[in-house]
Short mmCIF file of C-alpha atoms in Angstrom, two decimals:
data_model
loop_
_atom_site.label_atom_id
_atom_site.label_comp_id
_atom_site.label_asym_id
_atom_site.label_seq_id
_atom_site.Cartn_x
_atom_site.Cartn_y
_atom_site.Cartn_z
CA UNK A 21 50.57 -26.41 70.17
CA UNK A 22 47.44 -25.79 72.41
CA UNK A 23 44.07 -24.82 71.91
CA UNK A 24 42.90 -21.65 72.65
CA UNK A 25 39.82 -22.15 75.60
CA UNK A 26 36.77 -21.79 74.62
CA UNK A 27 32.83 -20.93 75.84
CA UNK A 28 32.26 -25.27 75.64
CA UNK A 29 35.44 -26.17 77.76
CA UNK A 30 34.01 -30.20 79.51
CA UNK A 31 33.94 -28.29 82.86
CA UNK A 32 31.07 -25.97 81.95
CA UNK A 33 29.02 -28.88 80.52
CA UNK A 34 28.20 -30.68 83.57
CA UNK A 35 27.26 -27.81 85.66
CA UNK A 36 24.71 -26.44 82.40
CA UNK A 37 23.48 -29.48 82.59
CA UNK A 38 22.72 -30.04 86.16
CA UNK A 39 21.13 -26.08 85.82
CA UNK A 40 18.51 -27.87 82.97
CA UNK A 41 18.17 -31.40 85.42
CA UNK A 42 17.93 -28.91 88.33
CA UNK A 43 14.61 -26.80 86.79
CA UNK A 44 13.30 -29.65 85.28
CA UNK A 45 12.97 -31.34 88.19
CA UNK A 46 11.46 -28.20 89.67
CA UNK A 47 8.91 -28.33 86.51
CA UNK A 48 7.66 -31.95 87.01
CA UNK A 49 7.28 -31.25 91.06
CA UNK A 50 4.81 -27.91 90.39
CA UNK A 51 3.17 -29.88 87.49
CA UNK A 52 2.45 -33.33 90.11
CA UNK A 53 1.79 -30.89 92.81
CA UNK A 54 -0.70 -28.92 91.07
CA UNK A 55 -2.30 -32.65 89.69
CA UNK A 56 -2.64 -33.42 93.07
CA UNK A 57 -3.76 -30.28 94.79
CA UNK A 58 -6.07 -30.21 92.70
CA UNK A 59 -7.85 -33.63 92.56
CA UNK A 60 -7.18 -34.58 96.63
CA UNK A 61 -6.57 -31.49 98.36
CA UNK A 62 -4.13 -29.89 100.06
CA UNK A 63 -3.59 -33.15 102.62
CA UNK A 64 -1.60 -34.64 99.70
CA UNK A 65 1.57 -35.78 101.50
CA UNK A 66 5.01 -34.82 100.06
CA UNK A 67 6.04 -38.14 99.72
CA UNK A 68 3.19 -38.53 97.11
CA UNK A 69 4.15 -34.80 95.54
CA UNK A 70 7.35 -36.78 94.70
CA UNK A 71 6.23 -39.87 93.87
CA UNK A 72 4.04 -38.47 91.27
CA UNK A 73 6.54 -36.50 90.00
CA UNK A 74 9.13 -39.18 89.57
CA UNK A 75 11.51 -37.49 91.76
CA UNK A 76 13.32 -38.45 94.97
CA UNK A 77 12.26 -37.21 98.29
CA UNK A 78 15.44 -35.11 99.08
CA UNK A 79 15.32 -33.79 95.45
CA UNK A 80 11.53 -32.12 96.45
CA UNK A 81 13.57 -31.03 99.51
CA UNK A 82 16.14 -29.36 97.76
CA UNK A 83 13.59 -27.69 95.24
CA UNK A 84 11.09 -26.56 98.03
CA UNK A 85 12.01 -27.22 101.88
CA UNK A 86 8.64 -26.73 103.24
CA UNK A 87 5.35 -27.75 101.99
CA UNK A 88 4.21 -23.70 102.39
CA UNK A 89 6.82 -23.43 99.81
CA UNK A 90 5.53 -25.66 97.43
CA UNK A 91 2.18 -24.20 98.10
CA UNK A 92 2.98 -20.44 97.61
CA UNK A 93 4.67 -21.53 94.24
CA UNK A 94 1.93 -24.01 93.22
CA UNK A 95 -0.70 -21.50 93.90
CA UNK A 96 0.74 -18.07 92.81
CA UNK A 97 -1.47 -17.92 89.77
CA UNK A 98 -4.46 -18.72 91.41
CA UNK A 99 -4.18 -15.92 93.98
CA UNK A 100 -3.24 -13.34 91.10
CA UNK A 101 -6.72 -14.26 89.46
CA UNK A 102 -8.43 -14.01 92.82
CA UNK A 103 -7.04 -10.45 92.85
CA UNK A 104 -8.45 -9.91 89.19
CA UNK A 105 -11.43 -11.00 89.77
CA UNK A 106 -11.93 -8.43 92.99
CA UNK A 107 -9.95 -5.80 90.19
CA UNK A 108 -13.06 -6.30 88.05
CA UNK A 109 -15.67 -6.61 90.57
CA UNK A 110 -14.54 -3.31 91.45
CA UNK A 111 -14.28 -1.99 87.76
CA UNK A 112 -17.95 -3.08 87.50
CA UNK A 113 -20.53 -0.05 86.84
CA UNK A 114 -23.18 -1.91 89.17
CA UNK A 115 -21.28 -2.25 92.79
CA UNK A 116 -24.33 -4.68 93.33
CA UNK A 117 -23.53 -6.83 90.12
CA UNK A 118 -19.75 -6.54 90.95
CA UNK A 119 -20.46 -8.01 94.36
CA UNK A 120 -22.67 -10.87 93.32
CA UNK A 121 -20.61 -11.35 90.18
CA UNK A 122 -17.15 -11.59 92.35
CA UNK A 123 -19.13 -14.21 95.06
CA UNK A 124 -19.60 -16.56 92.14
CA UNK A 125 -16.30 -16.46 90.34
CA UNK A 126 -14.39 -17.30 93.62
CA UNK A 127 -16.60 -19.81 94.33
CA UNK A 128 -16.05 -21.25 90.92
CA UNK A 129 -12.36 -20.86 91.02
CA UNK A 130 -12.89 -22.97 94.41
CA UNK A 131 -14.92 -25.56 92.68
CA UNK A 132 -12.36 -25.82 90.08
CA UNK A 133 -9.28 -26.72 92.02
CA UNK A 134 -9.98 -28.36 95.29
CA UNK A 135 -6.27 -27.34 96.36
CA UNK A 136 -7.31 -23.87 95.79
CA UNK A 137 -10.76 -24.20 97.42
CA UNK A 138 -8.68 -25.25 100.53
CA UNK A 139 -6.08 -22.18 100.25
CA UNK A 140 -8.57 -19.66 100.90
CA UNK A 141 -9.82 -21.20 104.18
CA UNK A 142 -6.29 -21.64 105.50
CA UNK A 143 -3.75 -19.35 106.18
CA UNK A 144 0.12 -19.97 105.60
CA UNK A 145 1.92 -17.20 107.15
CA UNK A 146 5.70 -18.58 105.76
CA UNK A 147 3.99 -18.45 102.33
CA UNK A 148 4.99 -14.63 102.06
CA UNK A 149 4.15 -13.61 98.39
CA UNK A 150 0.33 -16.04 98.63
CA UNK A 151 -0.39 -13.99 101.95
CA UNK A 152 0.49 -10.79 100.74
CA UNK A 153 -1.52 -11.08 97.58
CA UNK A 154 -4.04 -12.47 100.13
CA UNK A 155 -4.10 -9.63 102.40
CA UNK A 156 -4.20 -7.21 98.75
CA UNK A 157 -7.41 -9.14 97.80
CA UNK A 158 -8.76 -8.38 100.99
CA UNK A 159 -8.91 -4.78 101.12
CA UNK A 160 -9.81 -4.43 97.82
CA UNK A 161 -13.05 -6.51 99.31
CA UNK A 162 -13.45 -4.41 101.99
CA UNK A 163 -13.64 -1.67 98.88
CA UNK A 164 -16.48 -4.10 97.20
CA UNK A 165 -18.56 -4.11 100.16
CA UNK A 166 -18.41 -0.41 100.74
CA UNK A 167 -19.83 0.27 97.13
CA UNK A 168 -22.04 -2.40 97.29
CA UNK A 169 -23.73 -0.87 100.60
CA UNK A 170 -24.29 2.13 98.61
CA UNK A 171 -26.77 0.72 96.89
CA UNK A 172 -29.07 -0.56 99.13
CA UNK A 173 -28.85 -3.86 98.14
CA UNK A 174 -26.28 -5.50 100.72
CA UNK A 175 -27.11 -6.23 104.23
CA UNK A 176 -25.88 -3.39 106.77
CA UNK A 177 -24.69 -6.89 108.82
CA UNK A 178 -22.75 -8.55 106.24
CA UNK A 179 -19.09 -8.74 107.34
CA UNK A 180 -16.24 -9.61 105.60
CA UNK A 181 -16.16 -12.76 107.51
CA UNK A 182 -18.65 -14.02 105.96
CA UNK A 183 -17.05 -14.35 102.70
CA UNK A 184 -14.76 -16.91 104.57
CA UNK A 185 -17.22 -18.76 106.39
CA UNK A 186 -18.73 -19.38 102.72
CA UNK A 187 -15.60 -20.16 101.24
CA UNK A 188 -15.50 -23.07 104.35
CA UNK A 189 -19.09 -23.97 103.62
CA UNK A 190 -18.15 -24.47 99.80
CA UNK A 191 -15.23 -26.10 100.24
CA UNK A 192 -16.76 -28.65 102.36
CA UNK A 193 -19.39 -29.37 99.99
CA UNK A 194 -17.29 -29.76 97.09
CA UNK A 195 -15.39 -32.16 98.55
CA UNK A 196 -18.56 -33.82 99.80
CA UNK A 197 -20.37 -33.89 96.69
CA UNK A 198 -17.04 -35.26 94.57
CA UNK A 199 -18.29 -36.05 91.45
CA UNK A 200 -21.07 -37.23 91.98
CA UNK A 201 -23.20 -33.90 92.14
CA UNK A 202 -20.49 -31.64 91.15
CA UNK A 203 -22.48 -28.64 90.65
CA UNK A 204 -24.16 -28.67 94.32
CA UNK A 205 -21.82 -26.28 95.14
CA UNK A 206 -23.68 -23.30 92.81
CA UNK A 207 -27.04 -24.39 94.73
CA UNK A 208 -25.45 -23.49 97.94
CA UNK A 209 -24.25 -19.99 96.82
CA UNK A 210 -26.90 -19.30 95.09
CA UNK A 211 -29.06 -18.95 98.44
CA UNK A 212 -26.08 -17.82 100.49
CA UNK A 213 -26.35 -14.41 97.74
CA UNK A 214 -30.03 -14.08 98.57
CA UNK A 215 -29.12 -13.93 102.75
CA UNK A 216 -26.74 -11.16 101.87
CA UNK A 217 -28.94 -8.96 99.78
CA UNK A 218 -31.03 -6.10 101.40
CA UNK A 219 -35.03 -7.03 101.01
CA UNK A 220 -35.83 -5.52 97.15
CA UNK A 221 -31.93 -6.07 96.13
CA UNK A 222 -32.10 -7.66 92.90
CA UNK A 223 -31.52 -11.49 93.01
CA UNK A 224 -30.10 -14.10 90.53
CA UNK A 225 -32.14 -17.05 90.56
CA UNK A 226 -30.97 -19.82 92.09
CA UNK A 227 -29.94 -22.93 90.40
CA UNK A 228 -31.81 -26.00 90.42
CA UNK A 229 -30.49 -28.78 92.96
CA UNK A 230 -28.82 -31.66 92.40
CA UNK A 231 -30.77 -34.61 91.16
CA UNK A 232 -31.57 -37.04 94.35
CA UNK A 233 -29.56 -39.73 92.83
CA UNK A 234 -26.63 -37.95 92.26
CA UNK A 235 -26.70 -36.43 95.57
CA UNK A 236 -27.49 -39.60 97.34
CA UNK A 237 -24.31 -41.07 95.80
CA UNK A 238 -22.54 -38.31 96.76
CA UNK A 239 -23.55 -39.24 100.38
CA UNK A 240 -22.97 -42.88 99.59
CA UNK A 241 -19.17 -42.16 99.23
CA UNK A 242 -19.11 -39.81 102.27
CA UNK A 243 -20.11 -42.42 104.15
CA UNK A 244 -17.34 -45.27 102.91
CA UNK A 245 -14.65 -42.70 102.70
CA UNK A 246 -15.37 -40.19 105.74
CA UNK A 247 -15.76 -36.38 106.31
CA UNK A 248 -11.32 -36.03 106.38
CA UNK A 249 -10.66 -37.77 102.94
CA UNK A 250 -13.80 -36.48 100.88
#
């Protein structure tokens, strides 16, 4: 007599278990990608992506075949709170404040995640959904600067390119200043918000610099490692 089949026939056990292997592999390649992004930069290789992540090469293949891939996946949460934060720069009562206040949290989500820092100075156009939520972001700056016109307080000549030729400037000198002065970066936007304001816009003040010694180390490891690795 014969068994009636069931849900846990041998067949179905390998293939459930090469779905678990499959997105847990896909886990630990984000998770070493983000580690990396983060720390190095987006010049990571993705040799290293898959070294970190204890993986073979053709298994990161398989998961993601292109590194814009890997990016757009790595770095969909960081462009959905670059959204927010023009969302509540917008929601913001003061269009002035909103503006000011929306300068320094993307610069701080730059300083935060070098990866990220690099992301909004490039552009990957085969990254659909990051360029898309990108593009989003943008208009809803273009919104920001409108209001914060209104006021008085913004320069009739800032441009939206500007924002991007800051987010260049800071994400050269966070990688410049490593660890060693790791604040540097607030100095620098802190007088880049006082170019942009309209004379009698209110100002915050700006913070203090970086202590020589720190900075001078800073420009002790430029020098040993280059401008391309900072």
């Amino acid at each position: 007599m014969t068994s009636a089949p069931t849900d846990r026939t041998p067949d179905r056990q390998p293939e459930a278990r090469l779905r678990a292997d499959a997105e847990r592999n896909r886990d630990l390649i984000l998770a070493a990608a983000r580690r990396l992004f983060a720390t190095e930069g987006l010049g990571v290789s993705m040799a290293s992506v898959a070294r970190e992540a204890g993986v073979g090469k053709a298994t990161l293949s398989r998961r993601f075949a292109t590194r814009e891939e890997l990016i757009n996946a790595v770095f969909a949460d960081r462009m959905d709170a670059y959204a927010g934060a023009v969302a509540e720069a917008l929601a913001d009562p003061d269009p002035w404040d909103g503006f000011t206040g929306f300068i320094q949290a993307v610069c701080a989500m730059q300083a935060a995640d070098r990866g990220f820092a690099d992301v909004l100075t490039m552009s990957f156009p085969a990254a659909r959904t990051l360029e898309a939520r990108r593009m989003e972001s943008y208009n809803a700056f273009l919104d920001l600067i409108a209001r914060a016109r209104s006021t008085g307080h913004l320069r009739e000549d800032f441009v939206p390119e500007d924002l991007v030729i800051l987010q260049m400037a800071n994400a050269g000198v966070i990688a410049a200043a490593g660890d060693s002065a790791p604040d540097t970066w607030r100095r620098l936007v802190g007088h880049m918000i006082r170019s942009y304001a309209a004379p009698g816009a209110p100002i915050p003040a700006v913070p203090e610099a970086p202590a020589p010694r720190a900075l001078f180390r800073a420009m002790v490891r430029l020098a040993r490692t280059g401008p391309s690795s900072a």
